[in-house]
Coordinates of C-alpha atoms and ligand atoms in Angstrom, one line a residue:
X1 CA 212.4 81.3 82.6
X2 CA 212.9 82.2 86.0
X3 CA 211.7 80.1 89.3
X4 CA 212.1 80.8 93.2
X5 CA 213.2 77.0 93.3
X6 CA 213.6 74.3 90.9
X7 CA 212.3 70.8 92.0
X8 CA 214.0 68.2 90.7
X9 CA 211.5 64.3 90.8
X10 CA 207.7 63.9 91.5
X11 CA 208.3 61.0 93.5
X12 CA 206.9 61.8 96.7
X13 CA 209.3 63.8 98.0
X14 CA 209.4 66.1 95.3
X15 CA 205.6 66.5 94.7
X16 CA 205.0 66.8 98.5
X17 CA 207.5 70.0 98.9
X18 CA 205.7 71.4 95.3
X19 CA 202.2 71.4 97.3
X20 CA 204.0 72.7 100.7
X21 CA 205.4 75.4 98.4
X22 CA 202.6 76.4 96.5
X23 CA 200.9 76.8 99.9
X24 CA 202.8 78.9 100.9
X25 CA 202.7 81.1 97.7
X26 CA 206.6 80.1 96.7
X27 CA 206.7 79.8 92.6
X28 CA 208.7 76.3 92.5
X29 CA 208.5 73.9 89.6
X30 CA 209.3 70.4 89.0
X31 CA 211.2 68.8 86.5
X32 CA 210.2 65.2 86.4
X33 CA 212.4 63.3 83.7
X34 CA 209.7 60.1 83.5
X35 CA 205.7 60.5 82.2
X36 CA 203.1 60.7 85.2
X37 CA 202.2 57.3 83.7
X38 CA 205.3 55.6 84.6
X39 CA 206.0 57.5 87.7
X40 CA 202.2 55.4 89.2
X41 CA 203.6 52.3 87.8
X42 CA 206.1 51.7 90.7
X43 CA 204.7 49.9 93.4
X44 CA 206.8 50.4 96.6
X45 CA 206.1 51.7 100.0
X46 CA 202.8 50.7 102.3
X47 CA 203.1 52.2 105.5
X48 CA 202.6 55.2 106.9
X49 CA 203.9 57.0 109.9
X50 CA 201.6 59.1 112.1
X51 CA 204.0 62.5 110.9
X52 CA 203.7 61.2 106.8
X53 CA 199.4 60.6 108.0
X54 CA 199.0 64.8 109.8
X55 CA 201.3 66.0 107.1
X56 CA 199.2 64.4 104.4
X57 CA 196.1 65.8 106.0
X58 CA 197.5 69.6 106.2
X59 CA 198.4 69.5 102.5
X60 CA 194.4 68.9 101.8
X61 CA 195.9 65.5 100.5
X62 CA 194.5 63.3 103.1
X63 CA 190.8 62.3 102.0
X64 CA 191.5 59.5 99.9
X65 CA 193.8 58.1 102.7
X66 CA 191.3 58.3 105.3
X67 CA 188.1 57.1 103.4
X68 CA 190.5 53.8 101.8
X69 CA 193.5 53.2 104.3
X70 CA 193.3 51.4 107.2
X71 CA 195.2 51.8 110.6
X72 CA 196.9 49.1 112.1
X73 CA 197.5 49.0 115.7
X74 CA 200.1 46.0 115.9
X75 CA 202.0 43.7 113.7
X76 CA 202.6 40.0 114.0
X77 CA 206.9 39.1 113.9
X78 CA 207.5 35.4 113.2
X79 CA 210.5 33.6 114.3
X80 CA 210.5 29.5 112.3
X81 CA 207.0 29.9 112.8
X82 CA 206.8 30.5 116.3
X83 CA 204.6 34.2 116.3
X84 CA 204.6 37.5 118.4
X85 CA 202.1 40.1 118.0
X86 CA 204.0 43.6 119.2
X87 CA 200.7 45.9 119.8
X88 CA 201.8 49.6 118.9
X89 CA 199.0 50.9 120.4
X90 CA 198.9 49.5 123.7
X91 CA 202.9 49.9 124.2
X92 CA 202.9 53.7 122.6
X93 CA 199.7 55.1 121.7
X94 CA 200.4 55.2 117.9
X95 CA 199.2 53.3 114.8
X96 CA 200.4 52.9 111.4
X97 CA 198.0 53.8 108.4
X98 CA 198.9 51.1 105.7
X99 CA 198.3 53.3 102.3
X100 CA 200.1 52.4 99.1
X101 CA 203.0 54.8 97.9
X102 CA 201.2 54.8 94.6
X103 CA 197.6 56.4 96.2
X104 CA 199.8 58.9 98.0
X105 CA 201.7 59.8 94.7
X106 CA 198.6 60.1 92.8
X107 CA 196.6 62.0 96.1
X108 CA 199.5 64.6 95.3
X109 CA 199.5 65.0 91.6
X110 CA 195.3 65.8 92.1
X111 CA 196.2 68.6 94.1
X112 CA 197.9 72.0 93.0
X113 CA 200.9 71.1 93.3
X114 CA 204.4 73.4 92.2
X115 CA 203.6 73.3 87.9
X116 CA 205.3 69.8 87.0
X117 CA 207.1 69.4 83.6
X118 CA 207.1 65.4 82.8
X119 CA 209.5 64.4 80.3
X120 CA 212.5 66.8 80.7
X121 CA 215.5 65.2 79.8
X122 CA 219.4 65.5 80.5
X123 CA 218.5 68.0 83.5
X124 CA 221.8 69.7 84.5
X125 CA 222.3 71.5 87.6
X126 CA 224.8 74.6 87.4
X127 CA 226.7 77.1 89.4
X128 CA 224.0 75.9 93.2
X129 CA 227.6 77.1 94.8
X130 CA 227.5 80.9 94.2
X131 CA 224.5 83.2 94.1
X132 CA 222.8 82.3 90.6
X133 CA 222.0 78.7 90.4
X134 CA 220.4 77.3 87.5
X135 CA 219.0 74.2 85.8
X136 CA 218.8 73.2 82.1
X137 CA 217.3 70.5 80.3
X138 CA 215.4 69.4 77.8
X139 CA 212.1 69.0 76.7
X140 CA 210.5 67.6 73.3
X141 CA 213.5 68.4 71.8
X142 CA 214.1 72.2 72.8
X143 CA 216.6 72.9 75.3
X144 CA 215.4 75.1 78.5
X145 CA 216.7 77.0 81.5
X146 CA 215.3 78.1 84.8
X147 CA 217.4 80.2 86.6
X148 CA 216.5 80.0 90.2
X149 CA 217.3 80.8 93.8
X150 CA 217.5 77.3 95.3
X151 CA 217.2 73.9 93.8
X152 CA 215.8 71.0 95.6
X153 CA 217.1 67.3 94.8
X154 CA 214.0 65.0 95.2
X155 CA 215.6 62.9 92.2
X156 CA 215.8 59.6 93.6
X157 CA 219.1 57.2 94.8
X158 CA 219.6 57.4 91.0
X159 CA 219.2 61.2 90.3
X160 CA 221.2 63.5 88.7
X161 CA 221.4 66.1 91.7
X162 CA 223.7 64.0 94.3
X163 CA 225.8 63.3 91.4
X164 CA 226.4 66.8 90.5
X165 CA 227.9 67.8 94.1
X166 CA 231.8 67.8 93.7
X167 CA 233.5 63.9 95.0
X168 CA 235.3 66.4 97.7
X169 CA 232.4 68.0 99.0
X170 CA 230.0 64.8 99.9
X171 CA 230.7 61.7 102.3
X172 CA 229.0 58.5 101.4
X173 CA 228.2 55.8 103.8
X174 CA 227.1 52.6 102.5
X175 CA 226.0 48.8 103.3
X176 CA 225.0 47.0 100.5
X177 CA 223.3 43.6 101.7
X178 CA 223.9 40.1 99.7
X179 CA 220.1 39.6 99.3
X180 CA 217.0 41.6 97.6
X181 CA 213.3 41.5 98.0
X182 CA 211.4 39.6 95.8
X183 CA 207.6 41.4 95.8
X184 CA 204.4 40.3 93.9
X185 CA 201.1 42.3 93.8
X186 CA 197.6 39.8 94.2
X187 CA 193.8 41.0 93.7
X188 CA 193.3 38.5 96.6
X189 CA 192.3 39.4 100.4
X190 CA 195.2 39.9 102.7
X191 CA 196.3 36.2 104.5
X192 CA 196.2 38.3 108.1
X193 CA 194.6 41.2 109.4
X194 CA 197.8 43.1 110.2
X195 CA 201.2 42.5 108.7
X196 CA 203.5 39.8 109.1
X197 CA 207.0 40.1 109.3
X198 CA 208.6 36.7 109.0
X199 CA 212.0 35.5 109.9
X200 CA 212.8 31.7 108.8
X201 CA 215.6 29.2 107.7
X202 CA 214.9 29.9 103.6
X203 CA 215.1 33.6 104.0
X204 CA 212.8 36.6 105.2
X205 CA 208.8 36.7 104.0
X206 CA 206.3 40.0 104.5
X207 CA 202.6 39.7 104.2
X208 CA 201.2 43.2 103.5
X209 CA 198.3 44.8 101.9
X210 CA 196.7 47.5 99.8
X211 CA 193.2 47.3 101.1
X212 CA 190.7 44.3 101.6
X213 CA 191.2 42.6 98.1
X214 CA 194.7 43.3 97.7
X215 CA 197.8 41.9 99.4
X216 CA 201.5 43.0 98.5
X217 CA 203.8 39.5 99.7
X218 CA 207.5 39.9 100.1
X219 CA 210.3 37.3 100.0
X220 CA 214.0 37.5 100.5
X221 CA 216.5 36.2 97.2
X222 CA 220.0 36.4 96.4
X223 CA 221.1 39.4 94.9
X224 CA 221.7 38.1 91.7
X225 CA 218.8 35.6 91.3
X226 CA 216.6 36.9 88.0
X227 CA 212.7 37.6 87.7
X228 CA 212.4 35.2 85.0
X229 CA 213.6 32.5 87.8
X230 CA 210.5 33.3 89.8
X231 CA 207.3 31.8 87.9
X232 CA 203.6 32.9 90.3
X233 CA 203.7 28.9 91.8
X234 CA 207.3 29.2 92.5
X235 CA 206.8 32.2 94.4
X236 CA 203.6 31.1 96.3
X237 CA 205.2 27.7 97.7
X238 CA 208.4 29.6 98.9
X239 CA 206.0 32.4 100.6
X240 CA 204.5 29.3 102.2
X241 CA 207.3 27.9 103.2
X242 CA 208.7 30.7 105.0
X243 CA 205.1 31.4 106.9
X244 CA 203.7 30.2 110.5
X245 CA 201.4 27.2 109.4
X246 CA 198.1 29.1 110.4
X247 CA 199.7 32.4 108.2
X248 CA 200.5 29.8 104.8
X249 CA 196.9 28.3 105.5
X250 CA 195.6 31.9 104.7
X251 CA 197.3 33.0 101.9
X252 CA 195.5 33.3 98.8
X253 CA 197.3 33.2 95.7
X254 CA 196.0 34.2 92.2
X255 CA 198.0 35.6 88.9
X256 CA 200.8 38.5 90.3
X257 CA 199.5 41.9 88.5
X258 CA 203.1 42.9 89.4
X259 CA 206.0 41.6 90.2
X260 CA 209.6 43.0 91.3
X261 CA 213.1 42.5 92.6
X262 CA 214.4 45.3 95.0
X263 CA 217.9 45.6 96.0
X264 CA 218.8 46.0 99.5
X265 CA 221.0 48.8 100.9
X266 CA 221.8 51.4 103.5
X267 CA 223.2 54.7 102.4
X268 CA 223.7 58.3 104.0
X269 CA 225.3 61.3 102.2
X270 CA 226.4 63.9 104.1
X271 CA 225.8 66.9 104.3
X272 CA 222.8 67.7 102.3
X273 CA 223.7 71.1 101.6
X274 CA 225.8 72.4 98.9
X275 CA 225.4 76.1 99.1
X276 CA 222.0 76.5 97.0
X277 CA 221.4 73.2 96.3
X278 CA 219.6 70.8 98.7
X279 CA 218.9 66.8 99.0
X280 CA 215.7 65.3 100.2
X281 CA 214.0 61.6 100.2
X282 CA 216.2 58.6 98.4
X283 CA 218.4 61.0 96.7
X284 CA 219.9 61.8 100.4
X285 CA 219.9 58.6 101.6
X286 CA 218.2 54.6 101.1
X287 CA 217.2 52.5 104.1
X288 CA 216.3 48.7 103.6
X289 CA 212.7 48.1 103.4
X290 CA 212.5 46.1 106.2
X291 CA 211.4 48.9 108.9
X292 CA 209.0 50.5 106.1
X293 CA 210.7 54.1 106.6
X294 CA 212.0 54.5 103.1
X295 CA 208.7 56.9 102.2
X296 CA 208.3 58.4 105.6
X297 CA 211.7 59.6 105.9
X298 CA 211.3 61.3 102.5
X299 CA 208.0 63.2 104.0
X300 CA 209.8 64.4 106.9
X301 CA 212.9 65.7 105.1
X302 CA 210.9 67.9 102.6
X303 CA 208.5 69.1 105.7
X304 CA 211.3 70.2 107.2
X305 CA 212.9 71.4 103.7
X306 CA 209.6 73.2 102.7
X307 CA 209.9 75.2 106.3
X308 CA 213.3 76.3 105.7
X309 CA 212.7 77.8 102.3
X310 CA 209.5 79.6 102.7
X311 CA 211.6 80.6 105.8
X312 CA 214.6 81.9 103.5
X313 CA 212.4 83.3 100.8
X314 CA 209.6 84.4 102.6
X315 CA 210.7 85.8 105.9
X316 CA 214.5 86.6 104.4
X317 CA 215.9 84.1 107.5
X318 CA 218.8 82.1 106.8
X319 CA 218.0 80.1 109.9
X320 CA 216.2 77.3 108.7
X321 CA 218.3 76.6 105.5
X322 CA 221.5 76.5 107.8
X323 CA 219.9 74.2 110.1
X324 CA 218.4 71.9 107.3
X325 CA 221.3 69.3 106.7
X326 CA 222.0 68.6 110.7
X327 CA 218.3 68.4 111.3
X328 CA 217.4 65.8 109.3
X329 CA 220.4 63.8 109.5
X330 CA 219.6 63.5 113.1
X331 CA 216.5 61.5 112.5
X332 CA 217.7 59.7 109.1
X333 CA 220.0 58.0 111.3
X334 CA 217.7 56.7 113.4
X335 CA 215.7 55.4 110.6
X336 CA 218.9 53.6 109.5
X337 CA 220.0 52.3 112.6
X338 CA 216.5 51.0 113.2
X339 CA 215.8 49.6 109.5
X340 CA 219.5 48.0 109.7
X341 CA 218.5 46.5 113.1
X342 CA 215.4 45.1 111.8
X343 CA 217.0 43.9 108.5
X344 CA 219.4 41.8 110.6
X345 CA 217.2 40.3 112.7
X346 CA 214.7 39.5 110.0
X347 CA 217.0 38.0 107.1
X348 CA 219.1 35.2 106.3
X349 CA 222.7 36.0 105.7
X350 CA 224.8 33.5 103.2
X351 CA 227.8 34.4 105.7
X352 CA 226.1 34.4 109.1
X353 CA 225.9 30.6 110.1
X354 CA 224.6 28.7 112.8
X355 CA 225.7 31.3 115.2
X356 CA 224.4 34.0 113.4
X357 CA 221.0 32.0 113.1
X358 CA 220.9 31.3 116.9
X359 CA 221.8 35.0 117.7
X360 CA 218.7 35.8 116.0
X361 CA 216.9 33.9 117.5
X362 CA 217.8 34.9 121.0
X363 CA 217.6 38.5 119.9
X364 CA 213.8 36.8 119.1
X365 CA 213.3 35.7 122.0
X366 CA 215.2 38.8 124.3
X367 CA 212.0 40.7 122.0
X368 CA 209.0 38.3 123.2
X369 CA 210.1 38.5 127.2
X370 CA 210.9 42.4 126.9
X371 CA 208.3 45.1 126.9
X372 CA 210.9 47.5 127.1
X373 CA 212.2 45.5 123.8
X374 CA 208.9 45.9 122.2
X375 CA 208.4 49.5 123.2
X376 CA 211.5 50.2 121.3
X377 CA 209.8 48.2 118.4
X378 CA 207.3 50.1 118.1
X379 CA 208.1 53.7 118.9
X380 CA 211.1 53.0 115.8
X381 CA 208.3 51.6 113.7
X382 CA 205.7 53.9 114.4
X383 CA 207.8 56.6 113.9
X384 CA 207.8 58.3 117.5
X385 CA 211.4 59.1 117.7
Ligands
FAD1 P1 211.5 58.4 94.2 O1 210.2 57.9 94.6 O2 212.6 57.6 93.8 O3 211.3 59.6 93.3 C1 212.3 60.3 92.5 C2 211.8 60.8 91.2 O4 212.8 61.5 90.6 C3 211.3 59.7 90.3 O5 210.0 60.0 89.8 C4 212.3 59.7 89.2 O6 211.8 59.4 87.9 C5 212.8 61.2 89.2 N1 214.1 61.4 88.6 C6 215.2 60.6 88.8 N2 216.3 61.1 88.1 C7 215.9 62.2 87.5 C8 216.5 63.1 86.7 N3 217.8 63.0 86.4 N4 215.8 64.2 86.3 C9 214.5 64.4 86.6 N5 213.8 63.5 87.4 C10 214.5 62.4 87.9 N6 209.2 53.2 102.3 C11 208.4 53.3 103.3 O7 208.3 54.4 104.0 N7 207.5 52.3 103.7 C12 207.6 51.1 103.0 O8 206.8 50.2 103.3 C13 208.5 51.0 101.9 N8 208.5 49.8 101.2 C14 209.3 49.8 100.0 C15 209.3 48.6 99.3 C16 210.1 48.5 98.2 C17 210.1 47.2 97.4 C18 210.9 49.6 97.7 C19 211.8 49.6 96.5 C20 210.9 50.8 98.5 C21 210.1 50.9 99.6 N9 210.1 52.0 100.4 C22 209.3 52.1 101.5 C23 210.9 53.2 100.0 C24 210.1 54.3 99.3 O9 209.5 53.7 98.2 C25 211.1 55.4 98.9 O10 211.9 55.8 100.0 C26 210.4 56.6 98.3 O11 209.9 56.3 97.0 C27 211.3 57.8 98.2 O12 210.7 58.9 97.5 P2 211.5 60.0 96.7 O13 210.5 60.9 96.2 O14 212.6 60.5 97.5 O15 212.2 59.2 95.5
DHB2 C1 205.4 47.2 102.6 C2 206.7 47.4 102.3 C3 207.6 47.4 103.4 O1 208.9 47.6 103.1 C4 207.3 47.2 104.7 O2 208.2 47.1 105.7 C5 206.0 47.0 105.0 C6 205.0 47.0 103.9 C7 204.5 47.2 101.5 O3 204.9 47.4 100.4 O4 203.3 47.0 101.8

C-alpha cells in the first residue's frame, strides 16, 4: 500500500487534518489503534475557541455545532465564594462556543474524512529520517505496510509516534501537578448559565455544560485518590462545598452517566519535526485543563500542519514544512503559560500554605480591580493571542 501521508489517531487532531487533507485532494489515511466506539466514549474537552468554531465551519463540519452549541460571552471566577463575572465580549469582542469534544469527534467521523482503519495494532513508524518513510501494523491479525511520504503523529500524550523519535533528538519539558480532576457527567440542567470556575479552601470546582439538560462538574483530588473513593453523594456535597452559596443552591444532582479522574500536567516537546515525521495535538504537547485549550491547541496545530503539507505535496514548497515546528510552538507556549497561570491561581497546592493561599487571593483580587487584568483573561481564554 502506498499513501501521500499516514495519519496516525482519530482523536481530533488526527481526523481534523484527514478532512483538511481530503479537501484538498491529498490521499492520507489514518491508523486509529482503538474502535470508533471507544474513541466517542471519552468525554473531555467543552470549549471552543473562535479559530477551533471558523475552522470547524470551513471543513463543512460546523452544522451540528451551530444548531446545538451555545456561545458564551463571559464566565463567572469564584474566589471562597466571593464571584466575578469576566465578560469576553465586552473586554474583547470574542465568545467561546461550549461544544463537547465528543460531538466534534463524531461531526468529523460523518464527514469524508482521510479513509480511517480502526483497530490497527502495534503501529511502527520506520526510517521518517531519510526519504522513504513507512508505517506497519497490524490489523485482524495480518500484518500491513504503507509506505508514505510524510507521517503525521496525532497519537495522543500516550502514542507511539513521540516515542519513536530518537532520546537525542527531542527535548521534553514537563510539570506534573500533585492533584487531578475529578469529572462526572449529569442528565440535569446546568447550575449557571455560563461557567464557573471556582477557587476555594477544599480544592478547585468547574461547573460546565453539554447543552440545556446536561452539565459536566469538575473537582480537584489528590493525585493518588481512587474512583472507587468517590461514590455520586460524595461527590455532589464536595462540589457544594467548594461553590458560591447562590451556585451550590443551583446544582442539580442525579446518577453520574460518567465519571473520571484526569491527571494534571504541562508538557512541551521540542521540535515537532523529525525529518518526515511530524507531531500535532496531545502527542506534541499536554496543557492542564484549567484554561480549556487542550482541544483548541490540537485544531490549530493540524490547521497549520494540513497547510504545510498540501503546501509540500501539492505546490512542491518546502516552506511551510520548515516553518511548522517554530510556528506552532510559538502559540503552544502561550497556551501553557496561560493554562499554568490559571492552574495556579485556581487550585489548592498541598505545599503552598497560607502564603500561597493569600497570594492567590490577591492575585484574585489584582483580577476584580483590573480591566487590563481581565482583558488579558479573556483574550488568553478566548483564544485571541
Ligand atoms: P487524543 O484525543 O488523545 O487522540 C489521540 C488518538 O490516537 C486516540 O484516539 C488514541 O486512541 C489514538 N492512539 C494512541 N496511540 C495510538 C497508537 N499507538 N496507534 C494508533 N492510534 C493511537 N481541551 C480543550 O480545548 N478544552 C477543554 O475544555 C478541555 N477539557 C478537558 C478535560 C479533561 C478532563 C481532559 C482529560 C482533557 C481536556 N481537554 C480540553 C484536552 C483535550 O481533550 C485534548 O487536548 C484533545 O483530546 C487532544 O486531541 P488529540 O487528537 O491530539 O489527542
Ligand atoms: C470543560 C473542561 C475544561 O477543562 C474547561 O476548562 C472548561 C470546560 C468541560 O469539559 O466542559
Amino acid at each position: 500500500m502506498r499513501h501521500q501521508v499516514v495519519i496516525i489517531g482519530a482523536g481530533p487532531a488526527g481526523l481534523m487534518l484527514g478532512r483538511l487533507l481530503e479537501i484538498a485532494g491529498v490521499d492520507a489515511v489514518i491508523l486509529e489503534q482503538r474502535s470508533p466506539e471507544y474513541v466517542l466514549g471519552r468525554i473531555r474537552a467543552g470549549v471552543l475557541e473562535q479559530g477551533s468554531v471558523d475552522l470547524l465551519r470551513r471543513v463543512g463540519a460546523g452544522g451540528r455545532m451551530d444548531s446545538e452549541g451555545h456561545l458564551h460571552a463571559g464566565a463567572s471566577f469564584e474566589f471562597d465564594g466571593d464571584a466575578l463575572r469576566i465578560d469576553f465580549a465586552e473586554l474583547v469582542g470574542r465568545q467561546v462556543m461550549v461544544y463537547g469534544q465528543t460531538e466534534v469527534t463524531r461531526d468529523l467521523m460523518a464527514l469524508r474524512c482521510a479513509p480511517t482503519i480502526y483497530g490497527a495494532e502495534d503501529v511502527a513508524l520506520h526510517d521518517f529520517g531519510g526519504a522513504a518513510p513507512y508505517v506497519t501494523y497490524r490489523k485482524d491479525g495480518v500484518e500491513q505496510r504503507i509506505d508514505c511520504d510524510f507521517i503525521a503523529g496525532c497519537d495522543g500524550f500516550h502514542g507511539v509516534s513521540r516515542a519513536s523519535v530518537p532520546a537525542g533528538a527531542i527535548t521534553e519539558f514537563q510539570r506534573v501537578y500533585p492533584f487531578g480532576w475529578l469529572g462526572v457527567l449529569v442528565d440535569q440542567p446546568p447550575a449557571a448559565d455560563e461557567l464557573v470556575y471556582a477557587h476555594h479552601a477544599r480544592g478547585f470546582a468547574l461547573c460546565s455544560q453539554r447543552s440545556p439538560s446536561r452539565s459536566r462538574y469538575y473537582v480537584q483530588v489528590g493525585a493518588d485518590e481512587k474512583l472507587a473513593d468517590w461514590s455520586d453523594d460524595r461527590f455532589w456535597d464536595e462540589l457544594r462545598a467548594r461553590l458560591s452559596p447562590k451556585v451550590a443552591a443551583a446544582v442539580q444532582t442525579g446518577a453520574a452517566i460518567e465519571k473520571s479522574i484526569a491527571p494534571l500536567r504541562s508538557f512541551v516537546a521540542e521540535p515537532l519535526r523529525f525529518g518526515r515525521l511530524f507531531l500535532a495535538g496531545d502527542a506534541a504537547h499536554i496543557v492542564p485543563p484549567t484554561g480549556a485549550k487542550g482541544l483548541n491547541l490540537a485544531m490549530s496545530d493540524v490547521e497549520m500542519l494540513g497547510d504545510a503539507l498540501i503546501e509540500a505535496l501539492v505546490e512542491r514548497s518546502d516552506a511551510g514544512i520548515d516553518a511548522y515546528s517554530a510556528r506552532v510552538l510559538r502559540r503552544i507556549w502561550k497556551a501553557e503559560r496561560f493554562s499554568w497561570w490559571m492552574t495556579n491561581l485556581l487550585h489548592v497546592f498541598p505545599d503552598g500554605g497560607d502564603f500561597g493561599r493569600r497570594i492567590q487571593r490577591a492575585e484574585f483580587d489584582y483580577l476584580a480591580g483590573s480591566r487590563a487584568a481581565q482583558q488579558s483573561l479573556a483574550e488568553n481564554y478566548t483564544g485571541a493571542f
